[in-house]
PDB file of C-alpha atoms in Angstrom:
ATOM      1  CA  MET A   1      66.685  98.961 110.571  1.00 94.00           C
ATOM      2  CA  ASN A   2      67.315 102.392 107.928  1.00 96.00           C
ATOM      3  CA  ILE A   3      70.774 103.695 107.300  1.00 98.00           C
ATOM      4  CA  ARG A   4      72.451 106.820 105.802  1.00 98.00           C
ATOM      5  CA  ILE A   5      75.432 107.323 104.030  1.00 98.00           C
ATOM      6  CA  LEU A   6      77.374 110.156 104.107  1.00 98.00           C
ATOM      7  CA  SER A   7      79.136 110.368 100.744  1.00 98.00           C
ATOM      8  CA  ASP A   8      82.209 113.102  99.933  1.00 97.00           C
ATOM      9  CA  GLY A   9      82.211 112.235  96.114  1.00 94.00           C
ATOM     10  CA  LYS A  10      84.856 109.394  96.390  1.00 92.00           C
ATOM     11  CA  GLN A  11      84.114 105.811  94.927  1.00 87.00           C
ATOM     12  CA  GLY A  12      86.916 103.396  97.124  1.00 88.00           C
ATOM     13  CA  HIS A  13      85.700 105.881 101.077  1.00 94.00           C
ATOM     14  CA  LEU A  14      81.849 105.185  99.404  1.00 95.00           C
ATOM     15  CA  ASN A  15      82.783 101.567  98.865  1.00 92.00           C
ATOM     16  CA  GLN A  16      84.347 101.455 102.224  1.00 95.00           C
ATOM     17  CA  SER A  17      80.583 102.726 103.640  1.00 98.00           C
ATOM     18  CA  LEU A  18      78.887 100.371 100.748  1.00 96.00           C
ATOM     19  CA  GLY A  19      80.438  97.573 101.859  1.00 96.00           C
ATOM     20  CA  LEU A  20      78.986  97.869 105.287  1.00 98.00           C
ATOM     21  CA  ALA A  21      75.789  98.667 104.803  1.00 98.00           C
ATOM     22  CA  GLN A  22      75.421  95.973 102.942  1.00 97.00           C
ATOM     23  CA  ALA A  23      76.509  93.374 105.135  1.00 97.00           C
ATOM     24  CA  LEU A  24      74.126  95.298 108.108  1.00 97.00           C
ATOM     25  CA  ILE A  25      71.159  94.620 105.366  1.00 97.00           C
ATOM     26  CA  SER A  26      71.333  90.948 104.748  1.00 95.00           C
ATOM     27  CA  LYS A  27      71.842  90.258 108.049  1.00 95.00           C
ATOM     28  CA  ALA A  28      69.111  92.651 109.392  1.00 96.00           C
ATOM     29  CA  GLY A  29      67.296  93.985 106.220  1.00 95.00           C
ATOM     30  CA  GLY A  30      66.862  97.450 105.679  1.00 95.00           C
ATOM     31  CA  THR A  31      66.809 100.317 103.224  1.00 96.00           C
ATOM     32  CA  VAL A  32      69.644 102.580 101.894  1.00 97.00           C
ATOM     33  CA  GLU A  33      70.237 105.389 100.600  1.00 96.00           C
ATOM     34  CA  THR A  34      72.761 107.665 100.321  1.00 97.00           C
ATOM     35  CA  VAL A  35      73.534 111.452 100.905  1.00 97.00           C
ATOM     36  CA  ASP A  36      76.295 112.589  98.544  1.00 97.00           C
ATOM     37  CA  LEU A  37      78.174 115.939  99.446  1.00 98.00           C
ATOM     38  CA  GLN A  38      80.181 116.137  97.448  1.00 97.00           C
ATOM     39  CA  GLY A  39      81.211 119.975  95.960  1.00 95.00           C
ATOM     40  CA  LEU A  40      79.517 121.829  98.801  1.00 97.00           C
ATOM     41  CA  SER A  41      80.614 124.141 101.778  1.00 97.00           C
ATOM     42  CA  LEU A  42      80.924 122.277 105.479  1.00 97.00           C
ATOM     43  CA  LEU A  43      77.704 125.099 105.954  1.00 97.00           C
ATOM     44  CA  GLY A  44      76.407 123.543 102.561  1.00 97.00           C
ATOM     45  CA  LYS A  45      77.192 119.406 103.920  1.00 97.00           C
ATOM     46  CA  ILE A  46      75.572 120.067 107.313  1.00 97.00           C
ATOM     47  CA  ARG A  47      71.949 121.879 106.094  1.00 96.00           C
ATOM     48  CA  LYS A  48      71.802 119.214 103.519  1.00 96.00           C
ATOM     49  CA  VAL A  49      72.060 116.817 106.339  1.00 96.00           C
ATOM     50  CA  VAL A  50      70.436 117.996 108.233  1.00 92.00           C
ATOM     51  CA  THR A  51      67.338 119.174 106.767  1.00 89.00           C
ATOM     52  CA  GLY A  52      66.954 115.050 104.899  1.00 78.00           C
ATOM     53  CA  SER A  53      63.690 113.866 106.307  1.00 77.00           C
ATOM     54  CA  ASP A  54      63.304 111.559 108.651  1.00 77.00           C
ATOM     55  CA  ILE A  55      60.631 109.044 106.989  1.00 79.00           C
ATOM     56  CA  PRO A  56      61.911 106.385 107.192  1.00 84.00           C
ATOM     57  CA  ARG A  57      63.551 108.731 111.030  1.00 88.00           C
ATOM     58  CA  PRO A  58      67.225 106.325 110.010  1.00 94.00           C
ATOM     59  CA  ASP A  59      68.581 104.523 112.277  1.00 96.00           C
ATOM     60  CA  LEU A  60      72.491 104.299 111.300  1.00 98.00           C
ATOM     61  CA  PHE A  61      74.930 106.903 109.506  1.00 98.00           C
ATOM     62  CA  ILE A  62      77.714 105.467 108.330  1.00 99.00           C
ATOM     63  CA  SER A  63      81.224 107.919 106.372  1.00 98.00           C
ATOM     64  CA  ALA A  64      84.189 107.428 105.555  1.00 98.00           C
ATOM     65  CA  GLY A  65      86.750 110.837 104.660  1.00 96.00           C
ATOM     66  CA  HIS A  66      87.480 113.702 106.781  1.00 97.00           C
ATOM     67  CA  ALA A  67      85.280 116.394 104.538  1.00 97.00           C
ATOM     68  CA  THR A  68      82.484 113.660 106.527  1.00 98.00           C
ATOM     69  CA  HIS A  69      83.480 113.865 109.669  1.00 98.00           C
ATOM     70  CA  ILE A  70      81.625 117.447 110.925  1.00 98.00           C
ATOM     71  CA  PRO A  71      78.561 116.581 108.831  1.00 98.00           C
ATOM     72  CA  LEU A  72      78.260 112.710 110.458  1.00 98.00           C
ATOM     73  CA  ILE A  73      78.960 114.345 113.890  1.00 98.00           C
ATOM     74  CA  CYS A  74      75.815 116.642 113.225  1.00 97.00           C
ATOM     75  CA  ALA A  75      73.561 114.044 111.567  1.00 97.00           C
ATOM     76  CA  ARG A  76      74.466 112.068 114.812  1.00 97.00           C
ATOM     77  CA  HIS A  77      73.453 115.103 117.044  1.00 96.00           C
ATOM     78  CA  HIS A  78      70.057 116.103 114.683  1.00 95.00           C
ATOM     79  CA  PHE A  79      68.024 112.666 115.176  1.00 95.00           C
ATOM     80  CA  LYS A  80      69.549 111.155 118.073  1.00 95.00           C
ATOM     81  CA  THR A  81      70.821 108.549 115.790  1.00 96.00           C
ATOM     82  CA  ARG A  82      74.423 105.731 115.970  1.00 98.00           C
ATOM     83  CA  ALA A  83      76.963 107.259 113.716  1.00 98.00           C
ATOM     84  CA  VAL A  84      79.717 105.016 112.219  1.00 99.00           C
ATOM     85  CA  LEU A  85      83.183 106.519 110.753  1.00 98.00           C
ATOM     86  CA  CYS A  86      85.112 103.775 108.122  1.00 98.00           C
ATOM     87  CA  MET A  87      87.876 105.453 109.091  1.00 96.00           C
ATOM     88  CA  LYS A  88      90.658 107.076 111.318  1.00 95.00           C
ATOM     89  CA  PRO A  89      89.966 110.181 111.926  1.00 96.00           C
ATOM     90  CA  THR A  90      91.298 113.465 112.712  1.00 94.00           C
ATOM     91  CA  LEU A  91      88.755 114.251 115.372  1.00 96.00           C
ATOM     92  CA  PRO A  92      88.913 112.854 118.868  1.00 96.00           C
ATOM     93  CA  CYS A  93      86.883 108.929 118.548  1.00 97.00           C
ATOM     94  CA  SER A  94      84.426 109.880 120.988  1.00 96.00           C
ATOM     95  CA  PHE A  95      83.074 112.606 119.136  1.00 97.00           C
ATOM     96  CA  PHE A  96      81.595 108.846 116.786  1.00 98.00           C
ATOM     97  CA  ASP A  97      79.488 106.053 117.970  1.00 98.00           C
ATOM     98  CA  LEU A  98      82.146 103.387 116.627  1.00 98.00           C
ATOM     99  CA  CYS A  99      85.235 104.253 114.748  1.00 98.00           C
ATOM    100  CA  LEU A 100      86.685 101.472 111.850  1.00 98.00           C
ATOM    101  CA  ILE A 101      90.334 101.521 111.736  1.00 96.00           C
ATOM    102  CA  PRO A 102      92.392  99.163 109.440  1.00 92.00           C
ATOM    103  CA  ARG A 103      94.707  97.261 112.219  1.00 90.00           C
ATOM    104  CA  HIS A 104      98.177  99.040 110.811  1.00 86.00           C
ATOM    105  CA  ASP A 105      96.404 103.162 111.667  1.00 88.00           C
ATOM    106  CA  LEU A 106      96.648 101.347 115.660  1.00 90.00           C
ATOM    107  CA  ASP A 107      98.877 101.085 117.847  1.00 86.00           C
ATOM    108  CA  SER A 108      99.920  97.595 118.023  1.00 80.00           C
ATOM    109  CA  GLY A 109     100.357  96.304 121.660  1.00 81.00           C
ATOM    110  CA  ARG A 110      96.947  97.985 122.993  1.00 90.00           C
ATOM    111  CA  ASP A 111      93.437  96.236 123.402  1.00 91.00           C
ATOM    112  CA  TYR A 112      90.413  97.986 122.072  1.00 94.00           C
ATOM    113  CA  THR A 113      87.818  95.503 123.605  1.00 90.00           C
ATOM    114  CA  ASP A 114      84.555  98.090 124.656  1.00 88.00           C
ATOM    115  CA  THR A 115      85.666 100.826 123.452  1.00 94.00           C
ATOM    116  CA  ASP A 116      84.905 102.995 121.053  1.00 96.00           C
ATOM    117  CA  ILE A 117      87.918 101.710 117.593  1.00 98.00           C
ATOM    118  CA  PHE A 118      87.093  98.037 115.549  1.00 97.00           C
ATOM    119  CA  PRO A 119      90.060  97.407 114.522  1.00 96.00           C
ATOM    120  CA  THR A 120      89.789  95.885 110.953  1.00 95.00           C
ATOM    121  CA  GLN A 121      91.745  94.029 108.907  1.00 92.00           C
ATOM    122  CA  GLY A 122      92.248  96.655 105.506  1.00 90.00           C
ATOM    123  CA  ALA A 123      89.447  98.401 104.263  1.00 91.00           C
ATOM    124  CA  LEU A 124      86.674  98.224 104.494  1.00 95.00           C
ATOM    125  CA  HIS A 125      84.567  96.631 101.237  1.00 93.00           C
ATOM    126  CA  PRO A 126      81.224  95.637  98.895  1.00 92.00           C
ATOM    127  CA  MET A 127      82.948  92.996  97.098  1.00 93.00           C
ATOM    128  CA  ARG A 128      82.048  89.008  98.175  1.00 90.00           C
ATOM    129  CA  PRO A 129      82.441  85.794  96.763  1.00 90.00           C
ATOM    130  CA  ASP A 130      79.559  84.614  94.317  1.00 88.00           C
ATOM    131  CA  PRO A 131      79.975  81.017  93.354  1.00 87.00           C
ATOM    132  CA  SER A 132      77.536  81.275  90.178  1.00 88.00           C
ATOM    133  CA  VAL A 133      79.976  82.703  87.965  1.00 87.00           C
ATOM    134  CA  PRO A 134      82.568  81.627  85.962  1.00 86.00           C
ATOM    135  CA  LYS A 135      86.013  81.860  86.911  1.00 90.00           C
ATOM    136  CA  ASP A 136      87.845  82.510  83.637  1.00 89.00           C
ATOM    137  CA  THR A 137      90.116  85.211  84.211  1.00 95.00           C
ATOM    138  CA  THR A 138      93.045  86.945  85.786  1.00 97.00           C
ATOM    139  CA  LEU A 139      92.773  90.282  86.586  1.00 98.00           C
ATOM    140  CA  ILE A 140      95.703  92.771  86.886  1.00 98.00           C
ATOM    141  CA  LEU A 141      95.291  95.769  89.079  1.00 98.00           C
ATOM    142  CA  ILE A 142      98.132  98.735  89.025  1.00 98.00           C
ATOM    143  CA  GLY A 143      98.197 101.740  90.209  1.00 95.00           C
ATOM    144  CA  GLY A 144     101.410 104.467  90.273  1.00 96.00           C
ATOM    145  CA  PRO A 145     103.845 106.388  92.342  1.00 95.00           C
ATOM    146  CA  SER A 146     102.521 107.518  96.014  1.00 91.00           C
ATOM    147  CA  LYS A 147     103.175 108.598  99.664  1.00 87.00           C
ATOM    148  CA  ASP A 148     105.518 105.500 100.454  1.00 88.00           C
ATOM    149  CA  PHE A 149     105.794 104.382  97.192  1.00 92.00           C
ATOM    150  CA  ASP A 150     107.980 105.428  93.648  1.00 94.00           C
ATOM    151  CA  TRP A 151     107.373 103.863  90.649  1.00 96.00           C
ATOM    152  CA  ASP A 152     109.715 101.544  88.206  1.00 96.00           C
ATOM    153  CA  ASP A 153     107.909 100.681  84.674  1.00 97.00           C
ATOM    154  CA  GLU A 154     111.102  99.038  83.614  1.00 97.00           C
ATOM    155  CA  SER A 155     109.979  96.414  86.488  1.00 97.00           C
ATOM    156  CA  MET A 156     106.296  96.052  86.267  1.00 98.00           C
ATOM    157  CA  LEU A 157     107.039  95.015  83.214  1.00 98.00           C
ATOM    158  CA  ASN A 158     109.342  92.637  83.465  1.00 98.00           C
ATOM    159  CA  GLN A 159     107.097  91.010  85.808  1.00 98.00           C
ATOM    160  CA  LEU A 160     103.035  91.004  84.536  1.00 98.00           C
ATOM    161  CA  ALA A 161     105.370  89.548  81.225  1.00 98.00           C
ATOM    162  CA  SER A 162     106.511  86.397  83.229  1.00 98.00           C
ATOM    163  CA  ILE A 163     102.691  86.278  84.772  1.00 98.00           C
ATOM    164  CA  SER A 164     102.251  86.573  81.174  1.00 97.00           C
ATOM    165  CA  ILE A 165     104.226  83.521  80.272  1.00 97.00           C
ATOM    166  CA  HIS A 166     103.327  81.444  83.240  1.00 97.00           C
ATOM    167  CA  THR A 167      99.721  82.242  83.397  1.00 96.00           C
ATOM    168  CA  PRO A 168      96.888  80.332  81.224  1.00 93.00           C
ATOM    169  CA  GLY A 169      93.907  81.726  80.091  1.00 93.00           C
ATOM    170  CA  HIS A 170      92.614  85.281  79.812  1.00 96.00           C
ATOM    171  CA  LEU A 171      94.458  87.764  81.625  1.00 97.00           C
ATOM    172  CA  VAL A 172      92.794  91.946  82.001  1.00 98.00           C
ATOM    173  CA  LEU A 173      94.400  94.268  83.082  1.00 98.00           C
ATOM    174  CA  THR A 174      92.887  97.723  84.926  1.00 97.00           C
ATOM    175  CA  THR A 175      94.987 100.725  85.828  1.00 97.00           C
ATOM    176  CA  SER A 176      94.350 103.313  88.862  1.00 94.00           C
ATOM    177  CA  ARG A 177      94.484 107.531  88.123  1.00 92.00           C
ATOM    178  CA  ARG A 178      97.704 107.018  89.520  1.00 94.00           C
ATOM    179  CA  THR A 179      99.210 105.294  87.294  1.00 96.00           C
ATOM    180  CA  PRO A 180     102.184 107.042  85.546  1.00 96.00           C
ATOM    181  CA  ASP A 181     100.602 108.827  81.837  1.00 96.00           C
ATOM    182  CA  GLY A 182     101.845 106.351  79.016  1.00 96.00           C
ATOM    183  CA  PHE A 183     102.472 103.060  80.782  1.00 97.00           C
ATOM    184  CA  ALA A 184      98.650 101.794  79.471  1.00 96.00           C
ATOM    185  CA  GLU A 185     100.605 102.000  76.190  1.00 97.00           C
ATOM    186  CA  LYS A 186     103.669 100.939  77.112  1.00 97.00           C
ATOM    187  CA  ILE A 187     102.202  97.534  78.340  1.00 98.00           C
ATOM    188  CA  ARG A 188     100.114  96.464  74.962  1.00 97.00           C
ATOM    189  CA  THR A 189     103.773  96.484  73.214  1.00 97.00           C
ATOM    190  CA  ALA A 190     105.673  95.263  76.102  1.00 97.00           C
ATOM    191  CA  VAL A 191     102.809  92.566  76.994  1.00 97.00           C
ATOM    192  CA  PRO A 192     100.368  91.794  73.820  1.00 96.00           C
ATOM    193  CA  GLU A 193      98.991  88.298  75.508  1.00 95.00           C
ATOM    194  CA  LEU A 194      97.374  91.210  78.466  1.00 97.00           C
ATOM    195  CA  THR A 195      93.914  92.866  77.324  1.00 97.00           C
ATOM    196  CA  VAL A 196      94.430  96.185  78.825  1.00 98.00           C
ATOM    197  CA  VAL A 197      91.428  98.372  80.205  1.00 97.00           C
ATOM    198  CA  PRO A 198      92.832 102.269  81.914  1.00 96.00           C
ATOM    199  CA  VAL A 199      91.157 103.179  84.123  1.00 94.00           C
ATOM    200  CA  GLU A 200      89.831 106.466  82.149  1.00 94.00           C
ATOM    201  CA  GLU A 201      87.725 103.509  80.892  1.00 94.00           C
ATOM    202  CA  THR A 202      85.885 102.056  82.840  1.00 94.00           C
ATOM    203  CA  ARG A 203      82.584 102.371  85.393  1.00 89.00           C
ATOM    204  CA  PRO A 204      81.594 101.945  89.146  1.00 83.00           C
ATOM    205  CA  GLY A 205      81.464  98.767  89.661  1.00 87.00           C
ATOM    206  CA  TRP A 206      84.263  97.784  86.809  1.00 92.00           C
ATOM    207  CA  VAL A 207      86.498  95.997  89.621  1.00 93.00           C
ATOM    208  CA  ALA A 208      84.325  94.708  91.155  1.00 91.00           C
ATOM    209  CA  ARG A 209      82.095  92.255  88.344  1.00 93.00           C
ATOM    210  CA  HIS A 210      85.810  91.247  86.912  1.00 95.00           C
ATOM    211  CA  LEU A 211      86.622  89.706  90.279  1.00 95.00           C
ATOM    212  CA  ALA A 212      83.772  88.495  90.907  1.00 93.00           C
ATOM    213  CA  HIS A 213      84.953  86.195  87.302  1.00 93.00           C
ATOM    214  CA  ALA A 214      88.630  86.084  88.716  1.00 96.00           C
ATOM    215  CA  SER A 215      90.758  82.417  89.074  1.00 95.00           C
ATOM    216  CA  ALA A 216      93.877  84.997  90.756  1.00 96.00           C
ATOM    217  CA  ALA A 217      94.552  88.367  90.738  1.00 98.00           C
ATOM    218  CA  TRP A 218      97.533  90.386  91.320  1.00 98.00           C
ATOM    219  CA  VAL A 219      97.957  94.104  92.774  1.00 98.00           C
ATOM    220  CA  SER A 220     100.750  95.661  92.832  1.00 97.00           C
ATOM    221  CA  GLN A 221     101.963  96.661  96.788  1.00 94.00           C
ATOM    222  CA  ASP A 222     100.844 100.357  96.372  1.00 93.00           C
ATOM    223  CA  SER A 223      97.228  99.799  95.960  1.00 91.00           C
ATOM    224  CA  VAL A 224      96.268  98.464  99.393  1.00 88.00           C
ATOM    225  CA  SER A 225      92.639  98.584  98.989  1.00 87.00           C
ATOM    226  CA  MET A 226      92.459  97.145  96.206  1.00 92.00           C
ATOM    227  CA  VAL A 227      94.417  93.978  97.278  1.00 94.00           C
ATOM    228  CA  TYR A 228      91.824  93.781 100.634  1.00 93.00           C
ATOM    229  CA  GLU A 229      89.004  94.153  98.059  1.00 94.00           C
ATOM    230  CA  ALA A 230      90.698  90.795  96.154  1.00 95.00           C
ATOM    231  CA  LEU A 231      90.757  88.877  98.641  1.00 95.00           C
ATOM    232  CA  GLY A 232      86.946  89.423  99.307  1.00 94.00           C
ATOM    233  CA  SER A 233      86.500  87.177  96.382  1.00 94.00           C
ATOM    234  CA  GLY A 234      88.653  84.340  97.378  1.00 93.00           C
ATOM    235  CA  ALA A 235      90.098  83.912  94.545  1.00 95.00           C
ATOM    236  CA  PRO A 236      94.151  83.843  95.403  1.00 96.00           C
ATOM    237  CA  VAL A 237      96.139  87.178  95.184  1.00 97.00           C
ATOM    238  CA  GLY A 238      99.747  87.579  94.565  1.00 98.00           C
ATOM    239  CA  ILE A 239     101.447  90.862  95.410  1.00 97.00           C
ATOM    240  CA  LEU A 240     103.460  92.971  92.435  1.00 98.00           C
ATOM    241  CA  SER A 241     106.671  94.843  93.449  1.00 96.00           C
ATOM    242  CA  VAL A 242     106.891  98.060  93.248  1.00 95.00           C
ATOM    243  CA  PRO A 243     110.032 100.596  95.218  1.00 94.00           C
ATOM    244  CA  ARG A 244     109.976 102.048  97.879  1.00 89.00           C
ATOM    245  CA  ARG A 245     110.701 105.699  97.876  1.00 86.00           C
ATOM    246  CA  HIS A 246     113.874 106.748  98.856  1.00 76.00           C
ATOM    247  CA  GLY A 247     114.445 107.602 102.047  1.00 68.00           C
ATOM    248  CA  SER A 248     111.147 106.857 103.380  1.00 64.00           C
ATOM    249  CA  ARG A 249     110.571 105.147 106.643  1.00 66.00           C
ATOM    250  CA  LYS A 250     108.448 101.181 106.871  1.00 64.00           C
ATOM    251  CA  SER A 251     104.698 102.308 106.219  1.00 73.00           C
ATOM    252  CA  ARG A 252     102.167 101.296 108.561  1.00 75.00           C
ATOM    253  CA  ILE A 253     101.055 100.151 105.541  1.00 75.00           C
ATOM    254  CA  LEU A 254     103.894  97.842 104.344  1.00 79.00           C
ATOM    255  CA  SER A 255     104.029  96.074 107.660  1.00 80.00           C
ATOM    256  CA  GLY A 256      99.844  95.389 107.190  1.00 83.00           C
ATOM    257  CA  LEU A 257     100.934  93.554 103.680  1.00 88.00           C
ATOM    258  CA  GLU A 258     104.056  91.406 104.777  1.00 87.00           C
ATOM    259  CA  THR A 259     101.742  89.594 108.069  1.00 87.00           C
ATOM    260  CA  LEU A 260      99.437  89.716 104.788  1.00 91.00           C
ATOM    261  CA  GLU A 261     102.281  87.727 102.941  1.00 91.00           C
ATOM    262  CA  LYS A 262     103.690  86.144 106.299  1.00 91.00           C
ATOM    263  CA  GLU A 263      99.807  84.534 106.985  1.00 90.00           C
ATOM    264  CA  GLY A 264     100.043  82.725 103.722  1.00 92.00           C
ATOM    265  CA  MET A 265      97.377  85.044 102.363  1.00 93.00           C
ATOM    266  CA  VAL A 266      98.848  86.073  99.796  1.00 96.00           C
ATOM    267  CA  THR A 267     101.193  86.619  97.440  1.00 96.00           C
ATOM    268  CA  GLY A 268     104.517  87.884  96.659  1.00 96.00           C
ATOM    269  CA  TYR A 269     106.073  88.182  93.540  1.00 97.00           C
ATOM    270  CA  SER A 270     109.091  86.751  94.337  1.00 96.00           C
ATOM    271  CA  ASP A 271     107.601  83.943  96.397  1.00 95.00           C
ATOM    272  CA  TRP A 272     105.743  82.868  93.013  1.00 97.00           C
ATOM    273  CA  LYS A 273     108.201  82.260  90.532  1.00 96.00           C
ATOM    274  CA  LYS A 274     110.135  80.104  93.736  1.00 96.00           C
ATOM    275  CA  GLN A 275     106.456  77.688  94.567  1.00 94.00           C
ATOM    276  CA  ASN A 276     107.106  76.603  90.179  1.00 94.00           C
ATOM    277  CA  PHE A 277     104.445  80.104  89.441  1.00 96.00           C
ATOM    278  CA  ARG A 278     101.712  78.896  92.060  1.00 94.00           C
ATOM    279  CA  LEU A 279      99.745  81.623  94.322  1.00 95.00           C
ATOM    280  CA  THR A 280      98.969  80.300  96.989  1.00 90.00           C
ATOM    281  CA  ALA A 281      94.850  80.044  98.209  1.00 84.00           C
ATOM    282  CA  PRO A 282      93.890  81.966 100.751  1.00 82.00           C
ATOM    283  CA  GLY A 283      91.353  79.429 103.661  1.00 79.00           C
ATOM    284  CA  SER A 284      88.579  81.485 103.350  1.00 86.00           C
ATOM    285  CA  PRO A 285      87.860  84.853 101.954  1.00 90.00           C
ATOM    286  CA  LEU A 286      88.407  88.626 104.048  1.00 92.00           C
ATOM    287  CA  LEU A 287      85.264  89.812 104.753  1.00 93.00           C
ATOM    288  CA  GLU A 288      85.416  92.208 107.172  1.00 96.00           C
ATOM    289  CA  ALA A 289      82.435  94.192 106.686  1.00 97.00           C
ATOM    290  CA  ASP A 290      80.572  90.775 107.203  1.00 96.00           C
ATOM    291  CA  ARG A 291      82.571  90.282 110.803  1.00 97.00           C
ATOM    292  CA  ALA A 292      81.773  94.454 111.440  1.00 98.00           C
ATOM    293  CA  ALA A 293      78.146  94.056 110.593  1.00 98.00           C
ATOM    294  CA  ASP A 294      77.791  91.500 113.432  1.00 97.00           C
ATOM    295  CA  TYR A 295      79.662  93.135 116.066  1.00 97.00           C
ATOM    296  CA  ILE A 296      77.361  96.474 115.253  1.00 98.00           C
ATOM    297  CA  LEU A 297      73.965  94.116 115.025  1.00 97.00           C
ATOM    298  CA  SER A 298      75.083  93.443 118.764  1.00 96.00           C
ATOM    299  CA  ARG A 299      76.618  96.422 120.817  1.00 96.00           C
ATOM    300  CA  PHE A 300      74.334  98.873 118.866  1.00 96.00           C
ATOM    301  CA  PHE A 301      70.964  96.657 117.449  1.00 96.00           C
ATOM    302  CA  PRO A 302      70.325  93.593 119.756  1.00 92.00           C
ATOM    303  CA  GLN A 303      66.737  93.455 118.801  1.00 88.00           C
ATOM    304  CA  LEU A 304      67.325  93.348 114.711  1.00 84.00           C
ATOM    305  CA  ARG A 305      70.721  90.504 115.246  1.00 65.00           C
ATOM    306  CA  ALA A 306      67.229  88.652 116.321  1.00 52.00           C
ATOM    307  CA  LEU A 307      65.573  88.668 113.849  1.00 53.00           C
TER     308      LEU A 307
END
């Protein structure tokens, strides 16, 4: 199976596509090629996609990100092949063979069986459990202000201090590009027990490598994609509380997180304290890319599924 990923240059979008592509290759074999469209005009993106080599002929194009919509459609028609989009599109889903859309972005009462929509539990990712490496670290991933969430330095520092007191072993924290300027230094001062690695000092794949070694993970409430990636590691996951924006309506993303808590897949900070400072371990890793890959193979490539 020959897969081409169309990338807009954003690591989060590329991770979604890679998660699906790697799951497909693990089941059907083949190759993955990434076509970088970052910085090109729309015409330039289309030209780069359709003038690409047809040796080997691509069986499937995958992309995520609004900037890849039109190039993905053009690739589908030019190569007369399948195209899968890993997000809720701004164009009709019928323009693609399949759209993998998080449940929190869909109407909860609708049945999507045999449609061009495949509901997923959160965004896809390439994270998988690795039993061969030691689990010797608690990894903490914090974000920052977003459309749905505000930020409170003091509240976050208090939570981090409590976690450092009640969690044995090595604790490593990294920030995101949304983390307020100077907050990493505040953590170093207020909670010196934590090893702080600002996002500017990390390289692609840093989070996945450290999640593989995590005996537990904490993720701030605003960093939804990181919550699902952490769940893919198989480690128990805690959720750090972040204040919602004043006057904002309850978002579907927040509803999705609450569902994860109710199902016992993650543990909120307040529940962690009630549970004698213990995180609830999920029954099994959340591997939505595998489930999506099984569906794609059975629907579009049954001859490969049988291999």
